[in-house]
PDB file of N, CA and C in Angstrom:
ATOM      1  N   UNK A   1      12.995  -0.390   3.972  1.00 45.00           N
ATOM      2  CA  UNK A   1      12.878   0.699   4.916  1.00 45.00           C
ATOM      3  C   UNK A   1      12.534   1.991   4.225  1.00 45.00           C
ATOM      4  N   UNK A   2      12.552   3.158   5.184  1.00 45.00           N
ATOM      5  CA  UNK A   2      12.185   4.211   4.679  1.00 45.00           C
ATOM      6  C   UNK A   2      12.900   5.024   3.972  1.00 45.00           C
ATOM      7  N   UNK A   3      12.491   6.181   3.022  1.00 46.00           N
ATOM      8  CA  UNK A   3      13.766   6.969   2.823  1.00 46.00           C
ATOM      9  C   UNK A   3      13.715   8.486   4.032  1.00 46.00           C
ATOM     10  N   UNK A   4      14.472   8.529   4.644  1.00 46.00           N
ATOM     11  CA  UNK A   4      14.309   9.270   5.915  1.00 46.00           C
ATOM     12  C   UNK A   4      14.861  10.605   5.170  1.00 46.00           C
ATOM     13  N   UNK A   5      13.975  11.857   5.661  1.00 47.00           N
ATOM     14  CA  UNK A   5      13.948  12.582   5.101  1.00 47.00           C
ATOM     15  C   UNK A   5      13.295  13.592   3.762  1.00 47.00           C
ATOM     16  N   UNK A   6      13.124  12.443   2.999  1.00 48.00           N
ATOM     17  CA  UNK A   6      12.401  12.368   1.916  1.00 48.00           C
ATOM     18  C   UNK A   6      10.747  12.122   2.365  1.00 48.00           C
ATOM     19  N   UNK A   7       9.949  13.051   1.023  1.00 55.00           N
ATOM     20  CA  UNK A   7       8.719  12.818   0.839  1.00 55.00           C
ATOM     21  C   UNK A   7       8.108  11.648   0.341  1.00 55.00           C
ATOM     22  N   UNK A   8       8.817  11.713  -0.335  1.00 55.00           N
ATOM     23  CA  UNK A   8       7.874  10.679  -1.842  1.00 55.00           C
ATOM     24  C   UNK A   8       9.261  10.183  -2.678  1.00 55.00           C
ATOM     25  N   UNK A   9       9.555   9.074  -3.165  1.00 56.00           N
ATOM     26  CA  UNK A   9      10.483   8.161  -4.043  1.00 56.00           C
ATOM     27  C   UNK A   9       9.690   7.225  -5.058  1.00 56.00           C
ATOM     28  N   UNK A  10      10.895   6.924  -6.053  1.00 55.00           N
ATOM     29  CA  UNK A  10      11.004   5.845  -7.061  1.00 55.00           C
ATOM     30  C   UNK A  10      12.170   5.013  -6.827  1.00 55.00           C
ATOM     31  N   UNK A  11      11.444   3.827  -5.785  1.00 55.00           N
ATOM     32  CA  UNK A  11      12.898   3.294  -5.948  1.00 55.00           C
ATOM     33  C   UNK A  11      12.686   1.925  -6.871  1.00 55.00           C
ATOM     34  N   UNK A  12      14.145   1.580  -7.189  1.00 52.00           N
ATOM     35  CA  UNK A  12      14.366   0.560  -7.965  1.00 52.00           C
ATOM     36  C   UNK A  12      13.282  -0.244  -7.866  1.00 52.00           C
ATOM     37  N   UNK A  13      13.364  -0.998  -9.016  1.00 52.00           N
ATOM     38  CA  UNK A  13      12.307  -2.522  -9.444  1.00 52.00           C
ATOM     39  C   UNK A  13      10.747  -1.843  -9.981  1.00 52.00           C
ATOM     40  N   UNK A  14      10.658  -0.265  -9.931  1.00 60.00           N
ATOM     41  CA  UNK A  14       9.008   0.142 -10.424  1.00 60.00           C
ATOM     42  C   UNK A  14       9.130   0.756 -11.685  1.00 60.00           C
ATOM     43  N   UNK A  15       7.809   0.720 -11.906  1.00 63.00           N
ATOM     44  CA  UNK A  15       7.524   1.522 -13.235  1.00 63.00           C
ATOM     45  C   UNK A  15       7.310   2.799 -13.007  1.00 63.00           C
ATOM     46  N   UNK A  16       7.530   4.090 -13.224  1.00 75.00           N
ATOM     47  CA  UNK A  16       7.197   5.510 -12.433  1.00 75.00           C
ATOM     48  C   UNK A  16       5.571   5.797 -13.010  1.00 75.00           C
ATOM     49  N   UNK A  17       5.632   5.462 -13.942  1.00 78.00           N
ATOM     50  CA  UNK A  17       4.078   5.666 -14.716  1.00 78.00           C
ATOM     51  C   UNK A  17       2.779   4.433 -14.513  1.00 78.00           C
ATOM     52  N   UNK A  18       2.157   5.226 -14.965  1.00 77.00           N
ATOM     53  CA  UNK A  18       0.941   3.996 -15.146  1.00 77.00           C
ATOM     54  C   UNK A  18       0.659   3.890 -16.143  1.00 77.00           C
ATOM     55  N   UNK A  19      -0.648   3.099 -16.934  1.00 79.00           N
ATOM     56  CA  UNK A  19      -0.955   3.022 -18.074  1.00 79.00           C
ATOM     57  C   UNK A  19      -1.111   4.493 -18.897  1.00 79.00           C
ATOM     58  N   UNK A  20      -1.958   5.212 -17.695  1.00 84.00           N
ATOM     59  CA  UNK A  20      -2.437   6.445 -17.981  1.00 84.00           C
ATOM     60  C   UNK A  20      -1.422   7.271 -18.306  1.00 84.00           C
ATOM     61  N   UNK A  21      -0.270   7.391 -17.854  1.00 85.00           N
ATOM     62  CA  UNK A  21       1.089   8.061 -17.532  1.00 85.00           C
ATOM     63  C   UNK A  21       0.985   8.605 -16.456  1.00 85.00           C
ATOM     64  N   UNK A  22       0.398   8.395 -15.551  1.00 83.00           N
ATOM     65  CA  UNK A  22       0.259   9.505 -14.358  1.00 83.00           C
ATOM     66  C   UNK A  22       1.348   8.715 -13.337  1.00 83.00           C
ATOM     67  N   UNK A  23       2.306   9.985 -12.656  1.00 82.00           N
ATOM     68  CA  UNK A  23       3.526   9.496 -11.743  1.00 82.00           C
ATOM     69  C   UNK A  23       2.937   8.632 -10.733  1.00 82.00           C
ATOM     70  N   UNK A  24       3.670   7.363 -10.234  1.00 78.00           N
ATOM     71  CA  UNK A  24       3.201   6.701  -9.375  1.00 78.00           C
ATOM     72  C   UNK A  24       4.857   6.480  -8.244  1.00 78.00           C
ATOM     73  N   UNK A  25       4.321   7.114  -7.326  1.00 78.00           N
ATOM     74  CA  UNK A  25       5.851   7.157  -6.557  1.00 78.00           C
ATOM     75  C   UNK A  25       5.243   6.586  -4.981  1.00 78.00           C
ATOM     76  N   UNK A  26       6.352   6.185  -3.730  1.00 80.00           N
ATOM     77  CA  UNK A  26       5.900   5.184  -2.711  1.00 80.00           C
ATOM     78  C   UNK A  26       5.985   6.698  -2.108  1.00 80.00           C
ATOM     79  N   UNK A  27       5.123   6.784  -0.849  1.00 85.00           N
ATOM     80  CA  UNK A  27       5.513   8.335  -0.209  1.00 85.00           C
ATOM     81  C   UNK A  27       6.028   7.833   1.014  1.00 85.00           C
ATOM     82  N   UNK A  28       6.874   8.566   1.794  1.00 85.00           N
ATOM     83  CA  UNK A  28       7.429   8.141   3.031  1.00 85.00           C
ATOM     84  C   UNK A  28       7.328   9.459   4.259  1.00 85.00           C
ATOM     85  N   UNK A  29       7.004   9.363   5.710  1.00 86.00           N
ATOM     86  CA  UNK A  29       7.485  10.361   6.506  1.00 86.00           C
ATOM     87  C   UNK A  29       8.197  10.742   6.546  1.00 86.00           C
ATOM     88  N   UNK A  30       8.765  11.521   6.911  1.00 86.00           N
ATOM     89  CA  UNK A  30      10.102  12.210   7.298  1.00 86.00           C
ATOM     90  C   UNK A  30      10.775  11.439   8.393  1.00 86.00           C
ATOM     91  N   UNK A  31       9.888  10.747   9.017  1.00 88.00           N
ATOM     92  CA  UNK A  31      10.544   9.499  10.178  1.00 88.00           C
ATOM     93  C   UNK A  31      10.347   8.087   9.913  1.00 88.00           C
ATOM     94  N   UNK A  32      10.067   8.025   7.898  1.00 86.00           N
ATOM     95  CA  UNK A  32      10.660   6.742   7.885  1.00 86.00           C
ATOM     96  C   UNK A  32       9.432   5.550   6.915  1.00 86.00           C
ATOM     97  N   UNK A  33       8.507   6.387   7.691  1.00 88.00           N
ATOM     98  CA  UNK A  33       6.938   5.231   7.514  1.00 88.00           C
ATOM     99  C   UNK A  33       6.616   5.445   6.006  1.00 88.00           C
ATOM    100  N   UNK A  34       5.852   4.334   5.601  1.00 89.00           N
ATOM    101  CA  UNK A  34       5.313   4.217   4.626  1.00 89.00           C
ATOM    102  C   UNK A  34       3.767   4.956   4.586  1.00 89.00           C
ATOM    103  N   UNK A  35       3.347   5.526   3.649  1.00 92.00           N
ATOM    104  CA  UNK A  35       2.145   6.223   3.496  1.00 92.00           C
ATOM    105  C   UNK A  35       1.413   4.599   3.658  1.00 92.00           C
ATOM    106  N   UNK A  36       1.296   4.110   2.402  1.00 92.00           N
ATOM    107  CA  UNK A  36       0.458   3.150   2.256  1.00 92.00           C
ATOM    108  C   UNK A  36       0.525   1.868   3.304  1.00 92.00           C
ATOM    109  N   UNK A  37       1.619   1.647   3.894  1.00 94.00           N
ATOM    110  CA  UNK A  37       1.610   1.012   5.071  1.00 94.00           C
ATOM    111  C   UNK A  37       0.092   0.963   6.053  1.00 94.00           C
ATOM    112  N   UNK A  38       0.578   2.714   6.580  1.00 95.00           N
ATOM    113  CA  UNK A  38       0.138   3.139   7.174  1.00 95.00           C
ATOM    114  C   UNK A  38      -1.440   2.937   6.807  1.00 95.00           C
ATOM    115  N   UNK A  39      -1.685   3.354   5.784  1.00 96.00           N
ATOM    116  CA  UNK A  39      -3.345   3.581   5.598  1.00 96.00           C
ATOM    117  C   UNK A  39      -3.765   1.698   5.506  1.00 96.00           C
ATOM    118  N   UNK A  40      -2.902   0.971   4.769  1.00 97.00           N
ATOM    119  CA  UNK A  40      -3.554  -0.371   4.798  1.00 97.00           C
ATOM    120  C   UNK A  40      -3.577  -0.764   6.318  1.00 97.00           C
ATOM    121  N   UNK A  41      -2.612  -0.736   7.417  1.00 96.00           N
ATOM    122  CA  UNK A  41      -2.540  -1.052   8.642  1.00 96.00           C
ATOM    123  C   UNK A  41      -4.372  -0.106   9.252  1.00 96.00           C
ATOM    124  N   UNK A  42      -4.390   0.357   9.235  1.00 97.00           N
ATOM    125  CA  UNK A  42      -5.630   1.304   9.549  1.00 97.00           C
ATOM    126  C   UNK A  42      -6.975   0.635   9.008  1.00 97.00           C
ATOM    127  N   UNK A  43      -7.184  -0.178   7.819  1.00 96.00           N
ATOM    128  CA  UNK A  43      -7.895   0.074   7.330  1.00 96.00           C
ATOM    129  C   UNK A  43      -8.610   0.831   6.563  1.00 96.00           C
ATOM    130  N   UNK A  44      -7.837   1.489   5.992  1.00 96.00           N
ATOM    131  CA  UNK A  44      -8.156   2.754   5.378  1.00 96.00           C
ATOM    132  C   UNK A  44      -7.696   2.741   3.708  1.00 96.00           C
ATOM    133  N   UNK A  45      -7.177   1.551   3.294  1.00 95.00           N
ATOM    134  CA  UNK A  45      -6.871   1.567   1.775  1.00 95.00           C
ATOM    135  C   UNK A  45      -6.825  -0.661   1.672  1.00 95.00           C
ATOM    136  N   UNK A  46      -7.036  -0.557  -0.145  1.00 95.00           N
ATOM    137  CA  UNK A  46      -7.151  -1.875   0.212  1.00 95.00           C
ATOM    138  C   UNK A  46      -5.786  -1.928  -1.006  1.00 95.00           C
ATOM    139  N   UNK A  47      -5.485  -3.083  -1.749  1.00 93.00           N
ATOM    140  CA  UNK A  47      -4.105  -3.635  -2.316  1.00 93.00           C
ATOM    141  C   UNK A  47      -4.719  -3.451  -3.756  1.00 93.00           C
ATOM    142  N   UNK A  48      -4.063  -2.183  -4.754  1.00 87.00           N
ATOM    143  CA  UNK A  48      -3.954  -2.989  -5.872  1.00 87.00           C
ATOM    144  C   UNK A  48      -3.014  -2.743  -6.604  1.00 87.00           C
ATOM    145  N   UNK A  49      -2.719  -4.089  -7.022  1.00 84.00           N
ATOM    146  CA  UNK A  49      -1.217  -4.563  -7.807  1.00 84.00           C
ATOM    147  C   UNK A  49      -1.555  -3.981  -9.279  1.00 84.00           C
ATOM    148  N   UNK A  50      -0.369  -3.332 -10.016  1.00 78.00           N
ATOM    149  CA  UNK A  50      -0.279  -3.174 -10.728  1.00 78.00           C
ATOM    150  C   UNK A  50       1.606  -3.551 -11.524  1.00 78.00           C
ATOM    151  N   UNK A  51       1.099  -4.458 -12.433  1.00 76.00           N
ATOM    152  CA  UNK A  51       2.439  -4.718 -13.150  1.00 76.00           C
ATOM    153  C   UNK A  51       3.330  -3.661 -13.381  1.00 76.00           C
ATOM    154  N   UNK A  52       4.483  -4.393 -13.151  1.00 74.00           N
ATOM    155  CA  UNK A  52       5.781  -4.545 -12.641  1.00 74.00           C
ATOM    156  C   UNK A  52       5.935  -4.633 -10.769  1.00 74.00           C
ATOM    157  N   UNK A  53       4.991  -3.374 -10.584  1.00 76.00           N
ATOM    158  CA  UNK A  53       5.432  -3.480  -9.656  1.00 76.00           C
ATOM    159  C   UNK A  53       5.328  -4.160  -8.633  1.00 76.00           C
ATOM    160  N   UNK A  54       5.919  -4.772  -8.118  1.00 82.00           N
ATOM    161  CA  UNK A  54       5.589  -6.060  -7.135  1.00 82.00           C
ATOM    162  C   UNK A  54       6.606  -6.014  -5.528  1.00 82.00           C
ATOM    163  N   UNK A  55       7.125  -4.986  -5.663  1.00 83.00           N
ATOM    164  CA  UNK A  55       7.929  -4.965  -4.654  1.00 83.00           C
ATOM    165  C   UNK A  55       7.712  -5.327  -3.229  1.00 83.00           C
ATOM    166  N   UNK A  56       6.332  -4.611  -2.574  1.00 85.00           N
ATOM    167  CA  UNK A  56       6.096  -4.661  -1.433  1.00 85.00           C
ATOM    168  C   UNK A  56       5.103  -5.448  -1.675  1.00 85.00           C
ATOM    169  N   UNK A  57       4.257  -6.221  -2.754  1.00 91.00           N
ATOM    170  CA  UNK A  57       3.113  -7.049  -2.758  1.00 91.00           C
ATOM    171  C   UNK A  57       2.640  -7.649  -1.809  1.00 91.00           C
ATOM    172  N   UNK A  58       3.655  -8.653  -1.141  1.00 94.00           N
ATOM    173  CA  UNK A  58       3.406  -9.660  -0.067  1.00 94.00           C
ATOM    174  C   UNK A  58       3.352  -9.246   1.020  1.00 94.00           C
ATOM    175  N   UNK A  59       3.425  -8.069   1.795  1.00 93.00           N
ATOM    176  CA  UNK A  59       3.774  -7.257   2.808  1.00 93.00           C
ATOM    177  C   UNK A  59       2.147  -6.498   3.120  1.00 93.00           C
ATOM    178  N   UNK A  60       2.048  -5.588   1.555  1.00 94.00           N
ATOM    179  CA  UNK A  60       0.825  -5.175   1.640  1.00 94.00           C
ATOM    180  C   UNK A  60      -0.356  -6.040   1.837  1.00 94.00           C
ATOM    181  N   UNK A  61      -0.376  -6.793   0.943  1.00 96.00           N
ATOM    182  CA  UNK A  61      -1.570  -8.154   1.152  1.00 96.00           C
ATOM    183  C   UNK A  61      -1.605  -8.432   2.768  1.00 96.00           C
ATOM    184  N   UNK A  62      -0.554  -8.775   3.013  1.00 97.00           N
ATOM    185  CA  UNK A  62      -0.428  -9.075   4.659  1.00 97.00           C
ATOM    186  C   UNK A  62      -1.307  -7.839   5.532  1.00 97.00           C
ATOM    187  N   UNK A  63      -1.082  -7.059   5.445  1.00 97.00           N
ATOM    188  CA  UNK A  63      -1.180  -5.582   6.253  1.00 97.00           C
ATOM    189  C   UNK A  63      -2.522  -6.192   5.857  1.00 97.00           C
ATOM    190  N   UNK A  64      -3.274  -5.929   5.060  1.00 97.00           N
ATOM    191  CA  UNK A  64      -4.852  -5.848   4.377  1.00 97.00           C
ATOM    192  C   UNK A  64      -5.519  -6.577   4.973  1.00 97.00           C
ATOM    193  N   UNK A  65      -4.940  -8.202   5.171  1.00 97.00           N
ATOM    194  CA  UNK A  65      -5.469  -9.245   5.067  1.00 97.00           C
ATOM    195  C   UNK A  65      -5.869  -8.982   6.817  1.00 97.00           C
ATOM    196  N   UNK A  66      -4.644  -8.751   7.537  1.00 97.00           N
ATOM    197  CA  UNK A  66      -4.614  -8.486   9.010  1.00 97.00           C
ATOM    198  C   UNK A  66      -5.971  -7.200   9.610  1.00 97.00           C
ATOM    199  N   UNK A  67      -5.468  -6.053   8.504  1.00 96.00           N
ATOM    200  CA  UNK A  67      -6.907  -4.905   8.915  1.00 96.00           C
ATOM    201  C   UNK A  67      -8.050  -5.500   8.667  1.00 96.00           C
ATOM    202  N   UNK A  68      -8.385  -6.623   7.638  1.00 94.00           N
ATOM    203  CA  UNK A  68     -10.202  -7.108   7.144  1.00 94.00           C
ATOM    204  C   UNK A  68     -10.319  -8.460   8.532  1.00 94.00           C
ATOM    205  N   UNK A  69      -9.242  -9.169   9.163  1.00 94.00           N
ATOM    206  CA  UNK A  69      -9.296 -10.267   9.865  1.00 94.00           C
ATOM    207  C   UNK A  69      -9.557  -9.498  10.998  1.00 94.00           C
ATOM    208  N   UNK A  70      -9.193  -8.205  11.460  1.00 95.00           N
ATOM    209  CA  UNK A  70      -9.102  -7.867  13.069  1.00 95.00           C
ATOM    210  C   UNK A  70     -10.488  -6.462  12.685  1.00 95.00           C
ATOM    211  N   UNK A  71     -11.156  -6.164  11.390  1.00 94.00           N
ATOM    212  CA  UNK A  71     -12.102  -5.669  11.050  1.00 94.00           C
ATOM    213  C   UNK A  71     -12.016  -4.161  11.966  1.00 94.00           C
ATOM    214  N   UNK A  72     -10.858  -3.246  10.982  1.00 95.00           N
ATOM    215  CA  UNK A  72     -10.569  -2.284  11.382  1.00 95.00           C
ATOM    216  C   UNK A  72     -10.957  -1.200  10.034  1.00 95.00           C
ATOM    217  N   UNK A  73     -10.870  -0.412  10.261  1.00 95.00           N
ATOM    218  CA  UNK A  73     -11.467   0.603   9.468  1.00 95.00           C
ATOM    219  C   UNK A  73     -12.754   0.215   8.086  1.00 95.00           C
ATOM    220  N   UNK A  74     -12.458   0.376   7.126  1.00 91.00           N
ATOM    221  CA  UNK A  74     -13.085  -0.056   6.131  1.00 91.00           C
ATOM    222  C   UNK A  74     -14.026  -1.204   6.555  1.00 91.00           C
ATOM    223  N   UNK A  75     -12.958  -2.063   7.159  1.00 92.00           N
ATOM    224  CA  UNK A  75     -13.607  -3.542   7.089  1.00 92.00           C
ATOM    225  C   UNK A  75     -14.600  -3.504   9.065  1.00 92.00           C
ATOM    226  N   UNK A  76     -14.847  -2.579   9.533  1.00 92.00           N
ATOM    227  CA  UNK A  76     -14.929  -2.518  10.947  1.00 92.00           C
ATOM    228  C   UNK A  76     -17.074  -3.329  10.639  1.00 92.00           C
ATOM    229  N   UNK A  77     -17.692  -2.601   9.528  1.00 81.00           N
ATOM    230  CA  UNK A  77     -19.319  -3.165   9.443  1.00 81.00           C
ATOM    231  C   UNK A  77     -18.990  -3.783   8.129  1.00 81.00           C
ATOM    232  N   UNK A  78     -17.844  -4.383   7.683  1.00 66.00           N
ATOM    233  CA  UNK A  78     -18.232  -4.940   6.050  1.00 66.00           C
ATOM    234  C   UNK A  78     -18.876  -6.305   6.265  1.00 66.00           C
ATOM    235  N   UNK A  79     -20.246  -7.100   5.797  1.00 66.00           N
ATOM    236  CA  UNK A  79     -20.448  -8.242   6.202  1.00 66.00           C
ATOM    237  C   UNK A  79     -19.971  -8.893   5.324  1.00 66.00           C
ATOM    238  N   UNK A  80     -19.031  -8.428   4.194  1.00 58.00           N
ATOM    239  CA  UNK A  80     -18.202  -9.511   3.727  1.00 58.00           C
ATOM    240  C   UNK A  80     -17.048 -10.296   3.958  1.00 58.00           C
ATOM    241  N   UNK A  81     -16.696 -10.067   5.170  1.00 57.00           N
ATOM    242  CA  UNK A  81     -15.479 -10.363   5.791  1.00 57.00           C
ATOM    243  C   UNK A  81     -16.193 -10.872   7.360  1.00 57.00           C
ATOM    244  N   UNK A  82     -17.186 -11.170   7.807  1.00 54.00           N
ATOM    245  CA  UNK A  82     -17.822 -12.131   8.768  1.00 54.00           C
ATOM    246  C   UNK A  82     -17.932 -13.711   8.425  1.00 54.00           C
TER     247      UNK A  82
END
């Protein structure tokens, strides 16, 4: 779930950095939602995994897989997904 209230978190099981060192944190509404949820549900971002973190992996893939199958944003003219 969300952290309600909060912008942006590190929660348990991630790496805060990347290779690069640049902060990598999950962002949340103030009512809860996931940023990246949100944009993969839309069509508007696609999945990439980066080690360790694996938390929401299977969730996101899902979301993705659902926006390129029902060919919503991104995927609305991709003819790679026909």
């Amino acid at each position: 779930g969300g952290r309600r209230g909060r912008q942006g978190g590190a929660p348990g099981g991630r790496d805060h950095t990347d290779r690069q060192g640049r902060t990598v944190l999950d962002v949340w509404s103030a009512g809860g939602r996931s940023l990246e949820e949100v944009l993969l549900r839309a069509g508007l971002a696609t999945v990439l995994y980066v080690r360790p973190n694996s938390l929401h992996l299977d969730q996101c893939r899902a979301l993705e897989a659902t926006a390129r199958r029902d060919r919503v944003g991104l995927w609305a003219d991709c003819a790679a997904v026909r």
